[in-house]
C-alpha cells in the first residue's frame, strides 16, 4: 500500500504493450492498509522512450500522451466527494460533471479525460502521469527463500518518476527522482502476497490487501538503507541511523554519491542530537509524529570536487576555511553548520515515522519524505505526509555496519599502488559545481 503526499493511499498496476500503448490502473483507498477502496482510475495512452537522462543518471527520459482516463467509484461517499471536487474546482467544461444527488451505480465508468473531445477534468483529483517521463528498469537476482533451495530467481523492478510533495506543484512537476519501484508481475520479489492480488485486480474489483497487525513504534536500534536511494535534485545516497531509546538521542550517517549505483562517493555527513516522544499522527493514519533536534554534525569530503567547493566557501561558514582534504572528517558544529551543503545548526525538524514488518519478518522503518523543493520540514506545517524508502533494522549493528560500507574512501589505485580518486565526467563536474547541495 503506497502513501503519496496529501496523504493519498493507493496501489498501482501498469501494463505496457509492444506497440507503445499502455494501460494503467490506480486504486485509491480511504485507509493506509489499502483495504477500504474509494475509487479507481483507468488510464490509457501511449509512451515513447527517448534518450538517457542527463539530469538523473541511470534514468531514461520518455514522452507520454494520454488518450483517456476513466473513474469508477466504489461507494456513494466516494462518488459524492469526488464529484464535489470536480464541480467546484474545474473549468466550464467540467462543471456539472455529476448532478448533485446522483445515486451511485456500482461498476459504472465515468470519463474524466478524453483526448478526442479535449475534455480534462482530472486536475481536481491532483492527477498527473508525469511519473512516466522518467523511467528506470532494474534487474537483479534474489536468492531462493529456503536454505535447501539452490540458485536464485530473476527480479525486475520498474522505477518511475517521483511525485511532488506540494499538491499545488504536482500537476506540472517534472520528476528528477523516483517513487518506490513497481514489481514485475512475472519476475517479482518473493514472497509478495500483494503482487498477485494487485495484478489480478481491475477497475471494478480493486485489490483488498491482507490485514496486517499495527506495530508499536520501536525506534531503538540501528537501521540501514536496503539499496542506493535516488532523490530529487540529483541526490544519490545511503543512510544509517542509530536511535537510543533510553535517553532519546540519535545519530545518523548520510553517504552521498555521484552515481545511481552508489559507488562513487562525494561526501559523508555524520549528525546527532535528540528526538521527542512520539505521538500518533492525526493527518496520516498509522504514522507517528516526532521532533528531531540536530545539534552536532561532521562532514567528510570524498572527492576532489567537494574538496574544492568546501575550500572555496566563505570563511566561518563551513568548518575551518581552506583546510578541507579528501577522506578527512571535520567538525562543522563550531561554524553552526555548513552553508555550502545547506546544513544549519542547531536545527529542529518535524518528522513522520512508521514501523512495519515485511514478508520476511524484518523490521522496517519509514521516515518522512523530504520536501521536493529541497527545503527542510522545520515547522509543524511542513511535516511530511508521505514516506521515503524504508530502512531495515540491523542485527548486531556495530559489527554488521563495518561490512556494509567503509567510512574510509577506497578509490582506484594508481601505477604506484596508491589509492587515487576516480575522475568524474566533465559535464557532471560542471553540473555539481552549480548545484546547491543539501543534506537530508
XYZ file of C-alpha atoms in Angstrom:
440
model
C 0.000 0.000 0.000
C 1.667 3.220 -1.170
C 1.449 6.548 0.636
C 1.650 9.662 -1.523
C 1.832 13.254 -0.255
C -1.512 14.517 0.893
C -1.778 11.827 2.148
C -3.145 9.542 -0.549
C -3.232 5.762 -0.167
C -3.081 3.723 -3.350
C -1.936 0.652 -5.222
C -0.929 0.605 -8.904
C -0.913 -1.895 -11.772
C 0.616 -0.829 -15.107
C 0.620 -2.767 -18.382
C 2.893 -1.758 -21.276
C 2.345 -3.135 -24.782
C 4.929 -3.679 -27.517
C 3.215 -1.069 -29.726
C 3.977 1.622 -27.093
C 0.404 1.735 -25.805
C -0.135 1.367 -22.068
C -2.979 0.812 -19.649
C -2.535 1.932 -16.050
C -4.793 1.194 -13.110
C -4.599 3.284 -9.957
C -6.680 2.166 -6.979
C -7.315 4.740 -4.235
C -8.323 3.969 -0.650
C -9.627 5.626 2.496
C -7.152 3.814 4.735
C -3.347 3.289 4.941
C -3.741 -0.501 4.721
C -5.452 -0.369 1.295
C -8.440 -2.387 2.459
C -11.242 0.179 2.020
C -11.351 1.293 -1.657
C -12.584 4.748 -2.603
C -12.274 4.902 -6.397
C -10.230 3.512 -9.270
C -8.728 5.253 -12.290
C -8.260 3.605 -15.680
C -5.588 5.439 -17.679
C -4.878 4.691 -21.333
C -2.273 6.301 -23.549
C 0.980 5.981 -25.450
C 4.581 6.066 -24.192
C 7.718 6.737 -26.202
C 11.148 6.234 -24.672
C 13.678 8.897 -25.635
C 17.280 9.301 -24.524
C 19.245 8.728 -21.351
C 18.578 11.492 -18.835
C 21.431 13.960 -18.467
C 19.985 15.150 -15.140
C 19.214 11.856 -13.340
C 21.999 9.453 -14.207
C 20.804 5.922 -14.926
C 17.303 7.026 -15.944
C 15.650 7.208 -19.367
C 13.506 10.174 -20.368
C 10.162 9.465 -22.024
C 7.244 11.252 -23.661
C 3.691 10.156 -22.987
C 0.285 11.075 -24.349
C -2.968 10.329 -22.544
C -5.878 9.104 -24.661
C -8.486 8.743 -21.937
C -8.937 8.478 -18.189
C -11.999 6.906 -16.579
C -13.094 6.708 -12.949
C -15.071 4.018 -11.139
C -16.479 4.818 -7.704
C -16.696 2.161 -5.025
C -19.227 3.873 -2.733
C -21.779 6.660 -2.683
C -19.464 8.598 -0.344
C -16.589 8.456 -2.844
C -18.841 9.478 -5.712
C -20.227 12.450 -3.796
C -16.797 13.640 -2.637
C -15.019 13.387 -5.992
C -17.937 14.933 -7.888
C -17.845 17.847 -5.453
C -14.113 18.376 -6.104
C -14.594 18.380 -9.869
C -17.713 20.556 -9.870
C -16.106 23.191 -7.621
C -12.571 23.446 -8.978
C -12.721 22.524 -12.671
C -13.282 24.733 -15.690
C -16.521 25.412 -17.511
C -16.446 22.148 -19.432
C -16.366 20.084 -16.230
C -18.988 21.815 -14.112
C -21.913 19.518 -13.612
C -19.627 16.508 -14.045
C -22.170 14.580 -11.996
C -25.512 16.124 -10.957
C -25.976 16.610 -7.222
C -27.776 13.676 -5.653
C -26.871 11.265 -8.450
C -27.041 7.785 -6.970
C -24.019 5.537 -7.035
C -24.057 2.884 -9.753
C -21.671 0.009 -8.990
C -19.389 -0.698 -11.940
C -20.245 2.483 -13.846
C -17.288 4.096 -15.609
C -17.243 7.897 -15.944
C -14.855 9.645 -18.311
C -12.748 12.401 -16.727
C -10.290 12.898 -19.598
C -10.667 12.403 -23.341
C -8.089 13.456 -25.908
C -10.737 13.103 -28.616
C -13.165 15.614 -27.076
C -10.360 17.655 -25.432
C -12.090 17.362 -22.086
C -9.900 17.137 -18.975
C -11.444 17.101 -15.503
C -8.520 15.426 -13.724
C -6.893 18.483 -12.130
C -9.314 18.423 -9.192
C -8.041 14.950 -8.345
C -4.430 16.123 -8.272
C -3.911 13.644 -11.086
C -0.936 13.706 -13.429
C 1.095 10.981 -15.092
C 4.386 12.880 -15.201
C 5.888 9.870 -13.408
C 6.076 8.276 -16.887
C 8.543 10.931 -18.058
C 11.382 9.330 -16.054
C 11.887 5.560 -16.293
C 14.418 3.064 -14.977
C 14.256 -0.759 -15.076
C 16.468 -2.738 -12.718
C 17.113 -6.471 -12.945
C 18.749 -8.478 -10.204
C 18.783 -11.997 -8.832
C 17.199 -12.859 -5.495
C 18.444 -15.891 -3.537
C 15.881 -18.641 -3.035
C 13.949 -18.075 0.222
C 14.552 -21.585 1.578
C 18.121 -22.651 2.541
C 17.623 -26.067 0.931
C 16.827 -24.451 -2.436
C 19.806 -23.682 -4.656
C 20.191 -20.946 -7.248
C 18.381 -17.627 -7.473
C 15.388 -16.078 -9.216
C 15.201 -13.050 -11.508
C 13.607 -9.894 -10.087
C 12.586 -6.993 -12.338
C 11.611 -3.623 -10.874
C 10.272 -0.524 -12.627
C 11.195 2.853 -11.158
C 9.010 5.775 -12.255
C 9.377 9.488 -11.505
C 8.651 10.899 -8.046
C 5.514 12.816 -7.055
C 5.987 16.390 -5.805
C 5.356 16.753 -2.076
C 3.440 20.014 -2.669
C -0.028 19.249 -4.027
C -0.110 22.517 -5.975
C 3.144 21.688 -7.790
C 2.489 18.088 -8.758
C 0.413 18.895 -11.869
C 3.380 20.413 -13.713
C 6.386 18.987 -11.848
C 8.856 17.040 -13.977
C 10.495 14.380 -11.789
C 14.207 14.006 -11.113
C 13.868 11.221 -8.504
C 11.828 8.032 -8.175
C 8.919 6.527 -6.314
C 9.235 3.102 -4.731
C 9.528 0.566 -7.573
C 6.754 -1.473 -9.151
C 7.371 -5.228 -9.204
C 7.172 -7.228 -12.424
C 4.087 -9.457 -12.352
C 6.222 -12.316 -13.705
C 9.573 -11.657 -12.045
C 8.885 -10.121 -8.642
C 10.438 -10.452 -5.202
C 9.348 -13.453 -3.148
C 7.343 -13.726 -1.056
C 4.994 -10.950 -2.233
C 1.373 -11.629 -1.238
C 0.242 -8.240 -2.570
C 1.760 -8.755 -6.045
C -0.731 -11.405 -7.180
C -3.703 -9.645 -5.588
C -2.935 -6.345 -7.336
C -2.017 -7.861 -10.719
C -5.324 -9.781 -10.871
C -7.466 -6.758 -9.951
C -9.354 -4.490 -12.336
C -11.148 -1.160 -12.045
C -14.377 -2.867 -10.961
C -12.681 -5.200 -8.488
C -9.980 -3.209 -6.663
C -7.366 -5.157 -4.701
C -8.032 -5.616 -0.980
C -4.686 -6.202 0.684
C -4.261 -8.678 3.552
C -4.835 -7.301 7.049
C -1.653 -6.510 8.964
C -1.250 -6.006 12.678
C -0.304 -2.464 13.701
C 3.141 -2.369 15.266
C 4.096 -0.089 18.158
C 6.776 2.465 17.365
C 10.051 0.876 18.475
C 12.880 3.117 17.298
C 15.709 1.786 19.448
C 18.472 0.115 17.500
C 20.229 0.592 14.182
C 18.611 0.959 10.759
C 20.204 0.976 7.317
C 19.247 1.595 3.659
C 18.462 -1.502 1.631
C 19.719 -0.035 -1.660
C 21.102 3.103 -3.307
C 18.434 5.794 -2.899
C 17.727 8.390 -5.585
C 16.210 11.728 -4.569
C 15.062 14.788 -6.495
C 17.757 17.315 -7.476
C 20.194 14.516 -8.368
C 20.963 13.117 -4.951
C 22.185 9.534 -4.614
C 22.704 8.330 -1.063
C 22.528 5.630 1.568
C 21.564 6.174 5.210
C 22.461 4.586 8.532
C 20.765 5.567 11.805
C 21.073 4.549 15.430
C 18.402 5.509 17.976
C 18.976 5.272 21.723
C 15.585 4.911 23.379
C 16.900 5.207 26.939
C 17.875 8.880 26.540
C 16.120 9.760 23.232
C 19.326 10.546 21.372
C 20.082 9.646 17.769
C 22.963 9.643 15.329
C 22.945 9.269 11.588
C 25.354 8.809 8.699
C 24.390 10.108 5.242
C 26.603 8.795 2.445
C 26.284 10.837 -0.753
C 27.397 9.669 -4.200
C 27.625 10.944 -7.761
C 26.162 7.820 -9.409
C 22.909 5.802 -9.187
C 24.729 2.664 -8.011
C 26.298 4.460 -5.018
C 29.848 3.512 -5.997
C 31.433 6.962 -6.391
C 31.347 8.766 -3.010
C 31.192 12.557 -2.936
C 30.773 13.376 0.766
C 29.591 11.911 4.056
C 27.661 13.658 6.822
C 27.501 12.491 10.420
C 24.812 14.173 12.529
C 23.481 13.659 16.048
C 21.020 15.122 18.517
C 17.820 14.385 20.439
C 14.271 13.425 19.498
C 10.921 13.885 21.204
C 8.401 11.389 22.479
C 6.252 10.323 19.518
C 2.512 10.925 19.238
C 0.097 9.320 16.738
C -0.380 11.415 13.607
C -3.859 12.838 13.156
C -3.199 13.503 9.465
C -1.523 10.275 8.319
C -3.135 7.288 9.990
C -0.587 4.725 11.051
C 2.173 7.338 11.321
C 3.881 8.786 14.397
C 4.894 12.435 14.736
C 8.253 13.305 16.267
C 10.502 16.352 16.501
C 14.214 15.874 15.852
C 16.923 18.215 17.066
C 20.222 18.260 15.205
C 22.900 19.660 17.475
C 26.178 18.318 16.078
C 27.484 17.437 12.623
C 30.695 16.418 10.910
C 31.491 16.285 7.183
C 33.949 14.153 5.242
C 34.564 15.160 1.596
C 35.226 12.099 -0.532
C 36.157 13.548 -3.916
C 38.148 16.469 -5.233
C 35.087 18.353 -6.498
C 33.614 18.546 -2.987
C 37.020 19.463 -1.529
C 37.328 22.405 -3.921
C 33.779 23.538 -3.184
C 34.272 23.436 0.586
C 37.653 25.157 0.417
C 36.058 27.908 -1.685
C 33.302 28.551 0.854
C 33.205 31.780 2.817
C 35.363 31.853 5.952
C 33.383 30.884 9.043
C 30.530 29.335 7.045
C 31.716 25.707 6.902
C 34.431 24.450 9.213
C 37.987 25.761 9.037
C 38.293 27.654 5.751
C 40.790 26.217 3.247
C 41.588 23.177 5.382
C 39.429 20.530 3.706
C 41.016 17.428 2.154
C 39.596 14.186 0.759
C 38.850 11.476 3.308
C 39.434 13.728 6.327
C 36.460 14.403 8.607
C 35.896 17.881 10.018
C 33.516 19.112 12.719
C 31.170 21.829 11.434
C 29.404 22.411 14.771
C 31.601 25.435 15.696
C 30.516 27.237 12.473
C 26.828 26.436 13.109
C 26.765 24.057 10.181
C 27.921 24.326 6.589
C 26.306 26.879 4.310
C 27.700 25.252 1.145
C 25.893 21.989 1.973
C 22.740 23.621 3.321
C 23.337 22.469 6.915
C 22.259 24.770 9.764
C 22.973 24.048 13.417
C 21.253 23.770 15.797
C 18.231 22.682 13.813
C 14.811 21.142 14.505
C 12.853 19.029 12.036
C 9.248 17.865 12.384
C 9.096 14.278 11.243
C 6.724 11.443 10.422
C 7.767 7.868 11.253
C 6.221 4.433 10.781
C 7.427 0.905 11.527
C 6.315 -2.272 9.755
C 7.376 -5.841 9.203
C 7.952 -7.148 5.696
C 7.019 -10.608 4.415
C 10.363 -11.940 5.697
C 9.519 -10.593 9.178
C 12.259 -7.990 9.063
C 11.547 -4.725 10.882
C 11.257 -1.728 8.544
C 11.426 1.955 9.443
C 9.780 4.577 7.231
C 10.903 8.185 7.718
C 9.000 11.138 6.247
C 9.650 12.095 2.639
C 11.852 15.148 2.172
C 10.242 18.227 0.536
C 10.807 18.073 -3.223
C 11.917 21.712 -3.339
C 14.937 20.899 -1.149
C 13.691 22.797 1.889
C 13.550 21.395 5.404
C 10.473 20.379 7.452
C 11.474 22.936 10.076
C 7.948 23.852 11.185
C 4.908 21.718 12.103
C 3.031 22.788 8.946
C 5.872 21.341 6.831
C 5.690 17.922 8.455
C 5.747 15.188 5.765
C 2.589 13.310 4.766
C 4.397 10.513 2.900
C 7.498 8.388 3.361
C 10.962 7.724 1.959
C 12.166 4.244 1.038
C 12.242 2.065 4.168
C 15.284 1.305 6.284
C 15.789 -2.224 7.589
C 16.780 -2.931 11.173
C 20.287 -4.311 11.597
C 21.216 -7.191 13.871
C 24.496 -6.702 15.735
C 24.746 -3.327 14.068
C 28.227 -2.371 15.228
C 29.776 -5.440 13.565
C 27.461 -5.583 10.574
C 27.750 -1.972 9.579
C 31.528 -2.133 9.221
C 30.896 -4.601 6.403
C 28.075 -2.528 4.938
C 30.129 0.492 3.961
C 33.513 1.784 4.978
C 33.891 5.282 6.337
C 37.208 5.424 4.525
C 37.006 6.058 0.801
C 38.769 3.368 -1.180
C 39.436 4.641 -4.678
C 41.137 3.228 -7.737
C 44.868 2.623 -7.273
C 47.405 4.386 -9.432
C 50.525 2.910 -11.018
C 52.387 3.131 -7.702
C 49.680 1.251 -5.825
C 48.491 4.399 -4.047
C 44.762 4.990 -3.771
C 43.595 7.674 -6.167
C 40.255 9.388 -6.560
C 38.184 8.406 -9.590
C 37.831 11.162 -12.167
C 34.269 12.289 -12.900
C 32.856 13.295 -16.304
C 33.411 16.947 -17.174
C 29.672 17.525 -17.686
C 28.977 16.242 -14.201
C 31.710 18.394 -12.677
C 30.127 21.470 -14.211
C 26.689 20.425 -13.064
C 27.650 19.657 -9.471
C 29.563 22.924 -9.218
C 26.335 24.776 -9.939
C 24.141 22.567 -7.801
C 23.220 23.796 -4.335
C 23.772 20.557 -2.428
C 21.558 19.687 0.509
C 21.730 17.010 3.136
C 18.718 15.029 4.340
